[in-house]
Amino acid sequence: MIPFDRPVNCNKCGQQFTVDDSCLGSIRDGDLKVQFFSCPACGARYHILTTDSTMRDLIERRKFIQLKIRLAHAKKLKESTFKKYLREYGQLKKEQEKMFPELKAKGEKVLAEIEEAKQKG
Protein backbone atom coordinates (compact mmCIF):
# COMPACT_ATOMS: atom_id res chain seq x y z
CA MET A 1 0.00 0.00 0.00
CA ILE A 2 1.29 3.47 -0.85
CA PRO A 3 -0.51 6.11 1.26
CA PHE A 4 0.85 9.03 -0.75
CA ASP A 5 0.48 9.18 -4.52
CA ARG A 6 3.70 11.15 -5.09
CA PRO A 7 7.23 11.03 -3.69
CA VAL A 8 8.01 13.39 -0.82
CA ASN A 9 11.20 15.25 0.04
CA CYS A 10 12.63 15.06 3.55
CA ASN A 11 12.89 18.51 5.14
CA LYS A 12 15.90 17.35 7.18
CA CYS A 13 18.20 15.63 4.63
CA GLY A 14 16.57 16.45 1.28
CA GLN A 15 16.19 12.78 0.29
CA GLN A 16 13.24 12.08 -1.99
CA PHE A 17 11.27 8.93 -1.13
CA THR A 18 7.94 7.22 -1.58
CA VAL A 19 5.93 6.72 1.58
CA ASP A 20 4.98 3.06 1.83
CA ASP A 21 4.30 0.60 4.64
CA SER A 22 8.01 0.38 5.50
CA CYS A 23 8.01 4.11 6.36
CA LEU A 24 4.91 4.05 8.56
CA GLY A 25 4.94 3.79 12.32
CA SER A 26 3.00 4.58 15.44
CA ILE A 27 3.80 5.35 19.04
CA ARG A 28 1.56 4.98 22.06
CA ASP A 29 1.89 7.53 24.85
CA GLY A 30 -0.76 6.84 27.47
CA ASP A 31 -4.12 7.21 25.73
CA LEU A 32 -2.54 8.85 22.67
CA LYS A 33 -1.67 6.96 19.51
CA VAL A 34 0.62 9.00 17.24
CA GLN A 35 0.91 7.84 13.63
CA PHE A 36 3.82 9.03 11.51
CA PHE A 37 6.05 8.24 8.56
CA SER A 38 9.84 8.34 8.60
CA CYS A 39 12.48 9.26 6.06
CA PRO A 40 14.34 6.04 5.20
CA ALA A 41 17.61 7.97 4.81
CA CYS A 42 17.82 9.97 8.05
CA GLY A 43 14.88 8.76 10.15
CA ALA A 44 13.16 12.15 10.44
CA ARG A 45 9.57 11.59 11.55
CA TYR A 46 6.53 13.34 10.08
CA HIS A 47 3.21 13.48 11.91
CA ILE A 48 0.18 11.95 10.19
CA LEU A 49 -2.51 11.63 12.85
CA THR A 50 -2.89 11.58 16.61
CA THR A 51 -5.88 9.96 18.26
CA ASP A 52 -7.09 9.40 21.78
CA SER A 53 -9.85 7.04 22.91
CA THR A 54 -12.52 9.69 22.26
CA MET A 55 -11.28 10.34 18.71
CA ARG A 56 -10.98 6.61 17.99
CA ASP A 57 -14.59 6.17 19.14
CA LEU A 58 -15.72 9.04 16.89
CA ILE A 59 -13.85 7.49 13.95
CA GLU A 60 -15.60 4.15 14.49
CA ARG A 61 -19.00 5.83 14.87
CA ARG A 62 -18.41 7.82 11.68
CA LYS A 63 -17.46 4.66 9.76
CA PHE A 64 -20.66 3.03 11.01
CA ILE A 65 -22.75 6.00 9.86
CA GLN A 66 -21.03 5.89 6.44
CA LEU A 67 -22.09 2.25 6.17
CA LYS A 68 -25.66 3.16 7.13
CA ILE A 69 -25.68 5.90 4.46
CA ARG A 70 -24.49 3.43 1.78
CA LEU A 71 -27.14 0.93 2.85
CA ALA A 72 -29.82 3.64 2.83
CA HIS A 73 -28.85 4.40 -0.77
CA ALA A 74 -28.79 0.74 -1.77
CA LYS A 75 -32.13 -0.04 -0.12
CA LYS A 76 -33.68 3.22 -1.31
CA LEU A 77 -34.85 4.16 2.17
CA LYS A 78 -36.95 7.25 2.85
CA GLU A 79 -35.23 10.56 2.27
CA SER A 80 -35.90 11.56 5.90
CA THR A 81 -33.90 8.53 7.10
CA PHE A 82 -31.06 9.38 4.74
CA LYS A 83 -31.05 13.01 5.93
CA LYS A 84 -31.00 11.87 9.56
CA TYR A 85 -27.86 9.82 8.85
CA LEU A 86 -26.23 12.75 7.05
CA ARG A 87 -26.94 15.05 10.02
CA GLU A 88 -25.43 12.53 12.42
CA TYR A 89 -22.40 12.18 10.15
CA GLY A 90 -21.99 15.96 10.04
CA GLN A 91 -22.18 16.25 13.82
CA LEU A 92 -19.51 13.59 14.29
CA LYS A 93 -17.29 15.31 11.73
CA LYS A 94 -17.64 18.66 13.57
CA GLU A 95 -16.68 17.04 16.87
CA GLN A 96 -13.59 15.55 15.23
CA GLU A 97 -12.61 18.83 13.58
CA LYS A 98 -12.75 20.57 16.97
CA MET A 99 -10.43 17.95 18.47
CA PHE A 100 -7.87 17.74 15.64
CA PRO A 101 -5.76 20.85 16.45
CA GLU A 102 -5.19 19.90 20.08
CA LEU A 103 -4.47 16.26 19.24
CA LYS A 104 -2.08 17.29 16.45
CA ALA A 105 -0.15 19.53 18.86
CA LYS A 106 0.08 16.71 21.42
CA GLY A 107 1.26 14.26 18.75
CA GLU A 108 3.90 16.62 17.42
CA LYS A 109 5.11 17.18 20.99
CA VAL A 110 5.47 13.41 21.50
CA LEU A 111 7.48 13.12 18.27
CA ALA A 112 9.66 16.11 19.23
CA GLU A 113 10.37 14.62 22.66
CA ILE A 114 11.43 11.34 21.05
CA GLU A 115 13.68 13.21 18.63
CA GLU A 116 15.27 15.14 21.54
CA ALA A 117 15.88 11.94 23.47
CA LYS A 118 17.40 10.31 20.37
CA GLN A 119 19.80 13.24 19.88
CA LYS A 120 20.88 13.16 23.54
CA GLY A 121 21.86 9.55 23.08
Coordinates of N, CA and C in Angstrom, one line a residue:
M1 N 0.8 -1.2 0.0 CA 0.0 0.0 0.0 C 0.9 1.2 0.0
I2 N 0.6 2.2 -0.8 CA 1.3 3.5 -0.9 C 0.3 4.6 -0.5
P3 N 0.4 5.1 0.8 CA -0.5 6.1 1.3 C -0.4 7.4 0.5
F4 N 0.7 7.8 0.0 CA 0.8 9.0 -0.8 C 1.0 8.7 -2.2
D5 N 0.4 9.5 -3.1 CA 0.5 9.2 -4.5 C 1.7 9.8 -5.2
R6 N 2.5 10.6 -4.5 CA 3.7 11.2 -5.1 C 4.9 11.1 -4.1
P7 N 6.1 11.0 -4.6 CA 7.2 11.0 -3.7 C 7.3 12.3 -2.9
V8 N 7.9 12.2 -1.7 CA 8.0 13.4 -0.8 C 9.5 13.6 -0.6
N9 N 9.8 14.9 -0.3 CA 11.2 15.2 0.0 C 11.3 15.5 1.5
C10 N 12.4 14.9 2.1 CA 12.6 15.1 3.5 C 13.1 16.5 3.8
N11 N 12.5 17.1 4.8 CA 12.9 18.5 5.1 C 14.3 18.5 5.8
K12 N 14.7 17.4 6.4 CA 15.9 17.4 7.2 C 17.1 17.1 6.3
C13 N 17.0 16.0 5.4 CA 18.2 15.6 4.6 C 18.0 15.9 3.1
G14 N 16.8 16.2 2.7 CA 16.6 16.5 1.3 C 16.3 15.2 0.4
Q15 N 16.4 14.0 1.0 CA 16.2 12.8 0.3 C 14.7 12.7 -0.2
Q16 N 14.6 12.3 -1.5 CA 13.2 12.1 -2.0 C 12.9 10.6 -1.8
F17 N 11.7 10.3 -1.4 CA 11.3 8.9 -1.1 C 9.8 8.8 -1.3
T18 N 9.4 7.6 -1.5 CA 7.9 7.2 -1.6 C 7.5 6.7 -0.2
V19 N 6.4 7.2 0.3 CA 5.9 6.7 1.6 C 5.2 5.4 1.3
D20 N 5.7 4.3 1.9 CA 5.0 3.1 1.8 C 4.9 2.5 3.2
D21 N 4.5 1.2 3.3 CA 4.3 0.6 4.6 C 5.6 0.6 5.5
S22 N 6.7 0.5 4.8 CA 8.0 0.4 5.5 C 8.4 1.7 6.2
C23 N 7.7 2.8 5.8 CA 8.0 4.1 6.4 C 7.0 4.5 7.5
L24 N 6.0 3.7 7.6 CA 4.9 4.1 8.6 C 5.2 3.5 9.9
G25 N 4.8 4.2 11.0 CA 4.9 3.8 12.3 C 3.9 4.5 13.2
S26 N 3.9 4.0 14.4 CA 3.0 4.6 15.4 C 3.6 4.4 16.8
I27 N 3.3 5.3 17.7 CA 3.8 5.4 19.0 C 2.6 5.5 20.0
R28 N 2.6 4.8 21.0 CA 1.6 5.0 22.1 C 2.2 5.8 23.2
D29 N 1.5 6.7 23.7 CA 1.9 7.5 24.9 C 0.6 7.7 25.7
G30 N 0.5 6.8 26.7 CA -0.8 6.8 27.5 C -1.9 6.5 26.6
D31 N -2.9 7.4 26.6 CA -4.1 7.2 25.7 C -3.9 7.6 24.3
L32 N -2.8 8.3 24.0 CA -2.5 8.8 22.7 C -1.9 7.8 21.8
K33 N -2.3 7.8 20.5 CA -1.7 7.0 19.5 C -1.3 7.9 18.4
V34 N 0.1 8.1 18.2 CA 0.6 9.0 17.2 C 1.1 8.2 16.0
Q35 N 0.5 8.5 14.9 CA 0.9 7.8 13.6 C 1.8 8.8 12.8
F36 N 2.8 8.2 12.2 CA 3.8 9.0 11.5 C 4.4 8.2 10.4
F37 N 5.2 8.9 9.5 CA 6.1 8.2 8.6 C 7.5 8.8 8.8
S38 N 8.4 8.0 8.4 CA 9.8 8.3 8.6 C 10.6 8.4 7.3
C39 N 11.6 9.2 7.2 CA 12.5 9.3 6.1 C 13.4 8.0 6.2
P40 N 13.5 7.2 5.1 CA 14.3 6.0 5.2 C 15.8 6.4 5.2
A41 N 16.2 7.6 4.8 CA 17.6 8.0 4.8 C 18.1 8.5 6.2
C42 N 17.3 9.4 6.8 CA 17.8 10.0 8.0 C 16.9 9.7 9.3
G43 N 15.8 9.1 9.0 CA 14.9 8.8 10.1 C 14.0 9.9 10.6
A44 N 14.0 11.1 10.0 CA 13.2 12.1 10.4 C 11.7 11.7 10.4
R45 N 11.0 12.0 11.4 CA 9.6 11.6 11.6 C 8.6 12.7 11.2
Y46 N 7.6 12.4 10.5 CA 6.5 13.3 10.1 C 5.2 12.9 10.6
H47 N 4.5 13.8 11.3 CA 3.2 13.5 11.9 C 2.1 13.2 10.9
I48 N 1.3 12.2 11.1 CA 0.2 12.0 10.2 C -1.1 12.2 11.0
L49 N -1.3 11.5 12.1 CA -2.5 11.6 12.8 C -2.3 11.2 14.3
T50 N -2.9 12.0 15.2 CA -2.9 11.6 16.6 C -4.3 11.4 17.1
T51 N -4.5 10.3 17.8 CA -5.9 10.0 18.3 C -5.8 9.6 19.7
D52 N -6.9 9.9 20.4 CA -7.1 9.4 21.8 C -8.3 8.5 21.8
S53 N -8.7 8.0 22.9 CA -9.9 7.0 22.9 C -11.1 7.7 22.4
T54 N -11.3 9.0 22.7 CA -12.5 9.7 22.3 C -12.5 9.8 20.7
M55 N -11.4 10.2 20.2 CA -11.3 10.3 18.7 C -11.4 9.0 18.0
R56 N -10.8 7.9 18.6 CA -11.0 6.6 18.0 C -12.4 6.2 18.0
D57 N -13.2 6.5 19.1 CA -14.6 6.2 19.1 C -15.4 6.9 18.1
L58 N -15.1 8.2 17.9 CA -15.7 9.0 16.9 C -15.4 8.5 15.5
I59 N -14.2 8.1 15.2 CA -13.8 7.5 13.9 C -14.7 6.2 13.7
E60 N -14.8 5.4 14.7 CA -15.6 4.1 14.5 C -17.1 4.5 14.3
R61 N -17.6 5.4 15.0 CA -19.0 5.8 14.9 C -19.2 6.4 13.5
R62 N -18.3 7.2 13.0 CA -18.4 7.8 11.7 C -18.4 6.8 10.6
K63 N -17.5 5.8 10.7 CA -17.5 4.7 9.8 C -18.8 3.9 9.7
F64 N -19.4 3.7 10.9 CA -20.7 3.0 11.0 C -21.8 3.8 10.3
I65 N -21.8 5.1 10.5 CA -22.8 6.0 9.9 C -22.5 6.0 8.3
Q66 N -21.3 6.0 7.9 CA -21.0 5.9 6.4 C -21.6 4.6 5.9
L67 N -21.5 3.5 6.6 CA -22.1 2.3 6.2 C -23.6 2.4 6.1
K68 N -24.2 3.0 7.1 CA -25.7 3.2 7.1 C -26.1 4.0 5.9
I69 N -25.3 5.0 5.6 CA -25.7 5.9 4.5 C -25.6 5.1 3.2
R70 N -24.6 4.3 3.0 CA -24.5 3.4 1.8 C -25.7 2.5 1.7
L71 N -26.0 1.9 2.8 CA -27.1 0.9 2.9 C -28.5 1.7 2.6
A72 N -28.6 2.9 3.1 CA -29.8 3.6 2.8 C -30.0 3.9 1.3
H73 N -28.8 4.2 0.7 CA -28.9 4.4 -0.8 C -29.2 3.1 -1.5
A74 N -28.6 2.0 -1.1 CA -28.8 0.7 -1.8 C -30.2 0.2 -1.6
K75 N -30.8 0.4 -0.4 CA -32.1 0.0 -0.1 C -33.2 1.0 -0.4
K76 N -32.8 2.1 -0.9 CA -33.7 3.2 -1.3 C -34.6 3.6 -0.2
L77 N -34.0 3.8 1.0 CA -34.8 4.2 2.2 C -35.4 5.6 2.0
K78 N -36.3 5.9 2.9 CA -36.9 7.2 2.8 C -35.9 8.3 2.9
E79 N -36.2 9.4 2.3 CA -35.2 10.6 2.3 C -35.0 11.1 3.7
S80 N -36.0 11.1 4.5 CA -35.9 11.6 5.9 C -34.9 10.7 6.7
T81 N -34.9 9.4 6.4 CA -33.9 8.5 7.1 C -32.5 8.9 6.6
F82 N -32.4 9.0 5.3 CA -31.1 9.4 4.7 C -30.6 10.7 5.3
K83 N -31.4 11.7 5.4 CA -31.0 13.0 5.9 C -30.6 12.9 7.4
K84 N -31.3 12.1 8.1 CA -31.0 11.9 9.6 C -29.6 11.3 9.7
Y85 N -29.2 10.4 8.8 CA -27.9 9.8 8.9 C -26.8 10.9 8.5
L86 N -27.2 11.7 7.5 CA -26.2 12.7 7.1 C -26.0 13.8 8.2
R87 N -27.1 14.1 8.9 CA -26.9 15.1 10.0 C -26.0 14.5 11.1
E88 N -26.3 13.2 11.4 CA -25.4 12.5 12.4 C -24.0 12.5 12.0
Y89 N -23.7 12.2 10.7 CA -22.4 12.2 10.1 C -21.7 13.6 10.3
G90 N -22.5 14.6 9.9 CA -22.0 16.0 10.0 C -21.6 16.4 11.5
Q91 N -22.5 15.9 12.4 CA -22.2 16.3 13.8 C -20.9 15.6 14.3
L92 N -20.7 14.3 13.9 CA -19.5 13.6 14.3 C -18.3 14.3 13.7
K93 N -18.4 14.7 12.4 CA -17.3 15.3 11.7 C -16.9 16.6 12.4
K94 N -17.9 17.4 12.9 CA -17.6 18.7 13.6 C -16.9 18.4 14.9
E95 N -17.4 17.4 15.6 CA -16.7 17.0 16.9 C -15.2 16.7 16.6
Q96 N -15.0 15.9 15.6 CA -13.6 15.6 15.2 C -12.8 16.8 14.8
E97 N -13.3 17.6 14.0 CA -12.6 18.8 13.6 C -12.2 19.7 14.8
K98 N -13.1 19.8 15.8 CA -12.7 20.6 17.0 C -11.6 20.0 17.7
M99 N -11.5 18.7 17.7 CA -10.4 18.0 18.5 C -9.1 17.9 17.7
F100 N -9.1 17.9 16.4 CA -7.9 17.7 15.6 C -6.7 18.7 16.0
P101 N -6.9 20.0 16.1 CA -5.8 20.9 16.4 C -5.0 20.5 17.7
E102 N -5.8 20.2 18.8 CA -5.2 19.9 20.1 C -4.5 18.6 20.0
L103 N -5.1 17.6 19.4 CA -4.5 16.3 19.2 C -3.2 16.3 18.4
K104 N -3.3 17.1 17.3 CA -2.1 17.3 16.4 C -0.9 17.9 17.2
A105 N -1.2 18.9 18.0 CA -0.2 19.5 18.9 C 0.4 18.5 19.8
K106 N -0.4 17.7 20.5 CA 0.1 16.7 21.4 C 0.9 15.7 20.7
G107 N 0.5 15.2 19.5 CA 1.3 14.3 18.8 C 2.6 14.8 18.3
E108 N 2.6 16.0 17.8 CA 3.9 16.6 17.4 C 4.8 16.8 18.6
K109 N 4.3 17.1 19.8 CA 5.1 17.2 21.0 C 5.7 15.8 21.3
V110 N 4.9 14.8 21.2 CA 5.5 13.4 21.5 C 6.6 13.1 20.5
L111 N 6.4 13.4 19.3 CA 7.5 13.1 18.3 C 8.7 14.0 18.5
A112 N 8.5 15.2 18.9 CA 9.7 16.1 19.2 C 10.4 15.6 20.5
E113 N 9.7 15.1 21.5 CA 10.4 14.6 22.7 C 11.2 13.4 22.3
I114 N 10.7 12.5 21.5 CA 11.4 11.3 21.0 C 12.7 11.7 20.3
E115 N 12.5 12.7 19.4 CA 13.7 13.2 18.6 C 14.8 13.8 19.6
E116 N 14.3 14.6 20.6 CA 15.3 15.1 21.5 C 16.0 14.0 22.3
A117 N 15.3 13.0 22.7 CA 15.9 11.9 23.5 C 16.9 11.2 22.6
K118 N 16.5 11.0 21.3 CA 17.4 10.3 20.4 C 18.7 11.1 20.2
Q119 N 18.6 12.4 20.1 CA 19.8 13.2 19.9 C 20.7 13.3 21.1
K120 N 20.1 13.2 22.3 CA 20.9 13.2 23.5 C 21.6 11.8 23.7
G121 N 21.1 10.8 23.0 CA 21.9 9.5 23.1 C 21.1 8.5 23.8

